[in-house]
Short mmCIF file of C-alpha atoms in Angstrom, two decimals:
data_model
loop_
_atom_site.label_atom_id
_atom_site.label_comp_id
_atom_site.label_asym_id
_atom_site.label_seq_id
_atom_site.Cartn_x
_atom_site.Cartn_y
_atom_site.Cartn_z
CA GLY A 1 201.12 -31.47 148.89
CA MET A 2 199.66 -30.25 145.77
CA TYR A 3 196.26 -28.28 145.89
CA VAL A 4 194.46 -26.84 142.91
CA THR A 5 190.55 -26.45 141.96
CA ARG A 6 188.49 -24.14 139.88
CA SER A 7 190.13 -25.18 136.59
CA GLY A 8 193.37 -24.18 137.90
CA HIS A 9 196.50 -26.45 136.89
CA SER A 10 199.69 -26.83 138.71
CA THR A 11 202.82 -28.63 137.60
CA ILE A 12 205.98 -29.69 138.44
CA THR A 13 208.71 -30.73 135.54
CA THR A 14 211.86 -32.04 136.69
CA THR A 15 215.23 -32.39 135.09
CA SER A 16 216.80 -34.51 137.18
CA GLY A 17 214.48 -37.05 137.65
CA GLU A 18 213.51 -37.05 141.16
CA VAL A 19 210.15 -35.44 142.95
CA LYS A 20 209.18 -35.81 146.55
CA VAL A 21 205.59 -34.66 147.74
CA SER A 22 204.25 -35.21 151.02
CA GLY A 23 200.95 -34.05 153.11
CA SER A 24 200.26 -34.65 156.39
CA GLY A 25 197.63 -33.29 158.98
CA ALA A 26 195.53 -34.40 161.55
CA ASP A 27 192.42 -34.69 160.53
CA SER A 28 193.66 -35.49 156.69
CA GLY A 29 196.58 -35.55 154.71
CA HIS A 30 196.61 -35.22 150.55
CA GLY A 31 199.62 -35.86 148.41
CA MET A 32 198.10 -34.39 145.58
CA SER A 33 194.69 -32.86 145.64
CA ALA A 34 192.70 -32.05 142.40
CA GLU A 35 189.19 -31.10 142.68
CA PHE A 36 186.64 -28.96 140.57
CA ARG A 37 188.47 -29.20 137.41
CA GLY A 38 191.46 -28.65 138.10
CA ILE A 39 195.03 -30.83 137.47
CA ASN A 40 197.97 -31.27 139.03
CA THR A 41 200.73 -32.68 136.73
CA ILE A 42 204.42 -34.07 138.12
CA GLU A 43 206.13 -34.85 134.61
CA SER A 44 210.46 -35.21 133.55
CA THR A 45 211.89 -33.56 130.56
CA ALA A 46 212.07 -36.12 127.77
CA GLY A 47 214.42 -38.72 128.19
CA SER A 48 215.01 -38.52 132.01
CA PRO A 49 213.68 -41.30 133.83
CA LEU A 50 211.13 -40.34 136.48
CA THR A 51 211.53 -40.74 140.16
CA VAL A 52 208.31 -39.85 142.37
CA THR A 53 207.17 -40.56 145.79
CA ILE A 54 204.26 -39.26 147.22
CA THR A 55 203.68 -39.64 151.11
CA ALA A 56 200.25 -38.70 152.53
CA SER A 57 199.71 -39.16 156.49
CA ALA A 58 197.12 -38.64 159.05
CA ASP A 59 195.76 -39.56 162.59
CA THR A 60 193.21 -41.32 160.91
CA ALA A 61 194.45 -43.89 158.33
CA GLU A 62 191.70 -43.13 155.69
CA LYS A 63 191.95 -39.58 155.86
CA ALA A 64 195.56 -40.12 154.63
CA ILE A 65 195.39 -40.27 150.51
CA ALA A 66 197.95 -39.99 148.52
CA MET A 67 196.22 -38.79 145.17
CA TRP A 68 192.82 -37.54 145.32
CA ALA A 69 191.11 -36.73 142.95
CA GLY A 70 187.22 -35.00 142.80
CA SER A 71 184.43 -33.08 144.31
CA GLN A 72 180.94 -32.69 144.52
CA TYR A 73 181.15 -30.29 141.42
CA GLY A 74 183.36 -32.29 138.95
CA GLY A 75 185.92 -34.21 139.26
CA GLY A 76 189.73 -32.96 138.64
CA VAL A 77 192.75 -34.66 137.32
CA ASN A 78 196.11 -35.96 138.88
CA ARG A 79 198.98 -36.98 136.45
CA ILE A 80 202.08 -38.31 136.89
CA THR A 81 203.97 -38.85 133.17
CA GLY A 82 207.35 -39.89 133.14
CA HIS A 83 209.46 -40.31 130.08
CA SER A 84 212.21 -42.54 129.67
CA GLN A 85 214.17 -44.29 127.28
CA ALA A 86 213.67 -47.82 125.66
CA GLY A 87 215.69 -50.56 126.99
CA GLY A 88 216.99 -47.99 129.67
CA THR A 89 216.33 -47.74 133.62
CA GLY A 90 212.89 -47.06 133.58
CA ASP A 91 210.55 -44.73 135.62
CA SER A 92 210.33 -45.32 139.30
CA ILE A 93 206.74 -44.30 140.97
CA THR A 94 205.84 -45.40 144.71
CA LEU A 95 202.59 -43.69 146.49
CA ASN A 96 202.53 -44.54 150.40
CA ALA A 97 199.50 -43.70 152.45
CA ASN A 98 199.83 -44.12 155.88
CA ASN A 99 202.64 -46.99 155.42
CA GLY A 100 200.18 -48.51 153.28
CA GLN A 101 196.74 -48.32 155.75
CA GLY A 102 195.49 -45.25 154.19
CA VAL A 103 194.10 -44.79 150.79
CA ALA A 104 196.72 -44.64 147.85
CA MET A 105 194.31 -43.78 144.98
CA GLN A 106 190.91 -42.39 145.05
CA ALA A 107 188.34 -40.98 142.72
CA THR A 108 184.91 -39.01 143.44
CA ASN A 109 182.10 -38.18 140.90
CA GLY A 110 184.67 -38.36 137.89
CA GLY A 111 187.97 -37.32 139.28
CA LYS A 112 190.93 -39.13 137.58
CA ASN A 113 194.48 -40.27 138.97
CA ILE A 114 196.55 -41.39 135.82
CA ILE A 115 200.44 -42.75 136.26
CA THR A 116 201.75 -42.85 132.56
CA THR A 117 205.52 -44.44 132.59
CA GLY A 118 207.70 -44.55 129.58
CA ALA A 119 209.56 -46.99 127.23
CA GLY A 120 211.93 -48.02 129.94
CA ASN A 121 211.97 -50.90 132.92
CA ASP A 122 209.31 -48.91 135.19
CA SER A 123 208.51 -49.79 138.53
CA VAL A 124 205.10 -48.78 140.20
CA THR A 125 204.55 -49.31 143.96
CA ILE A 126 200.85 -48.74 145.66
CA ASN A 127 200.78 -48.93 149.06
CA GLY A 128 197.60 -48.64 150.22
CA ALA A 129 193.93 -48.98 149.17
CA VAL A 130 192.71 -48.18 145.47
CA ARG A 131 189.16 -46.37 145.16
CA SER A 132 186.94 -45.00 142.64
CA LEU A 133 183.60 -43.66 144.73
CA ASN A 134 180.20 -42.32 142.69
CA PRO A 135 181.93 -42.76 139.17
CA LEU A 136 180.23 -40.17 136.07
CA ALA A 137 178.74 -42.73 133.83
CA GLY A 138 180.57 -43.84 130.99
CA SER A 139 183.85 -41.97 132.75
CA GLY A 140 185.65 -45.77 133.40
CA PRO A 141 187.61 -46.29 136.40
CA GLY A 142 188.96 -43.07 137.91
CA ASN A 143 192.38 -44.74 138.92
CA GLU A 144 194.57 -45.73 135.61
CA ILE A 145 198.15 -46.77 135.36
CA TYR A 146 199.79 -46.95 131.97
CA LEU A 147 203.12 -48.87 131.75
CA GLY A 148 205.20 -48.54 128.41
CA GLY A 149 207.31 -50.70 126.67
CA GLY A 150 209.89 -52.52 128.55
CA LYS A 151 209.60 -55.14 131.24
CA ASN A 152 207.80 -53.40 133.69
CA THR A 153 206.74 -54.34 137.54
CA LEU A 154 203.33 -53.08 139.26
CA THR A 155 203.01 -53.75 143.10
CA LEU A 156 199.82 -53.75 144.92
CA ASN A 157 199.63 -53.54 148.70
CA GLY A 158 196.62 -52.38 149.49
CA ALA A 159 192.77 -53.05 148.88
CA VAL A 160 191.26 -52.48 145.51
CA GLU A 161 187.82 -52.06 144.90
CA ALA A 162 186.09 -53.74 141.68
CA GLY A 163 186.30 -51.45 138.88
CA SER A 164 188.46 -48.73 140.32
CA LEU A 165 191.49 -49.65 138.83
CA LYS A 166 192.71 -50.18 135.12
CA VAL A 167 196.47 -51.29 133.81
CA SER A 168 197.82 -51.54 130.82
CA SER A 169 200.71 -52.05 129.14
CA GLU A 170 201.37 -51.04 125.57
CA GLY A 171 204.15 -52.28 123.85
CA GLY A 172 205.52 -53.87 126.87
CA THR A 173 204.90 -56.52 129.63
CA TYR A 174 204.83 -56.23 133.27
CA THR A 175 204.83 -58.48 136.12
CA LEU A 176 202.01 -57.90 138.52
CA VAL A 177 203.12 -58.44 142.25
CA LEU A 178 199.94 -58.67 144.81
CA GLN A 179 200.96 -58.36 148.68
CA ALA A 180 198.59 -59.27 151.47
CA PRO A 181 199.59 -60.71 154.97
CA ASP A 182 197.80 -63.76 155.13
CA ALA A 183 195.30 -65.65 152.18
CA GLU A 184 192.29 -64.19 153.74
CA SER A 185 193.52 -60.37 153.76
CA PHE A 186 194.32 -61.50 149.65
CA VAL A 187 191.06 -62.56 148.82
CA ALA A 188 189.72 -59.57 150.77
CA ARG A 189 192.26 -56.95 148.78
CA TYR A 190 192.12 -58.61 145.35
CA GLY A 191 189.54 -61.04 144.82
CA ASP A 192 186.56 -58.88 143.82
CA TRP A 193 189.10 -56.51 141.68
CA ILE A 194 190.42 -59.77 139.85
CA THR A 195 186.85 -60.94 138.96
#
């Protein structure tokens, strides 16, 4: 996948609009990994809808992390930024972590994972847990999803820890889809976050 550290900066810019990133390994697999003030960015050129699929896999589900930001020395930042047109086809962002059994977004020690979509009818699908470990005072949730104008859809398929995810849709609306195999799992995955 993408890995950056020590204030470095890695950027993928696409004009065709499609980016696929994968990271796998026996001990751990990260799609995007930013630590020690490093910054990873995936973006499209203005006016071009962005399609991003990040897949992480590992032998142990919790070691598969699609977007990981942070370190013991200070957080890094992973950004996915779309630029679609108002009223048109929007951005499509999908995070997969061990077929939904891993961690889709994890921020540690002030790290940030930020997904920002453009003005079209956007879709964001998160297959895996969302976590924020040891957030720095005043840093807010480590994982943020900003859906732009239009009719957007956010699908969550994994446990979301309380205080770990901020979602907003400025200038538009969004439908929130929460998936779970049964009612018990639904409460375990989303109860604290919704409260």
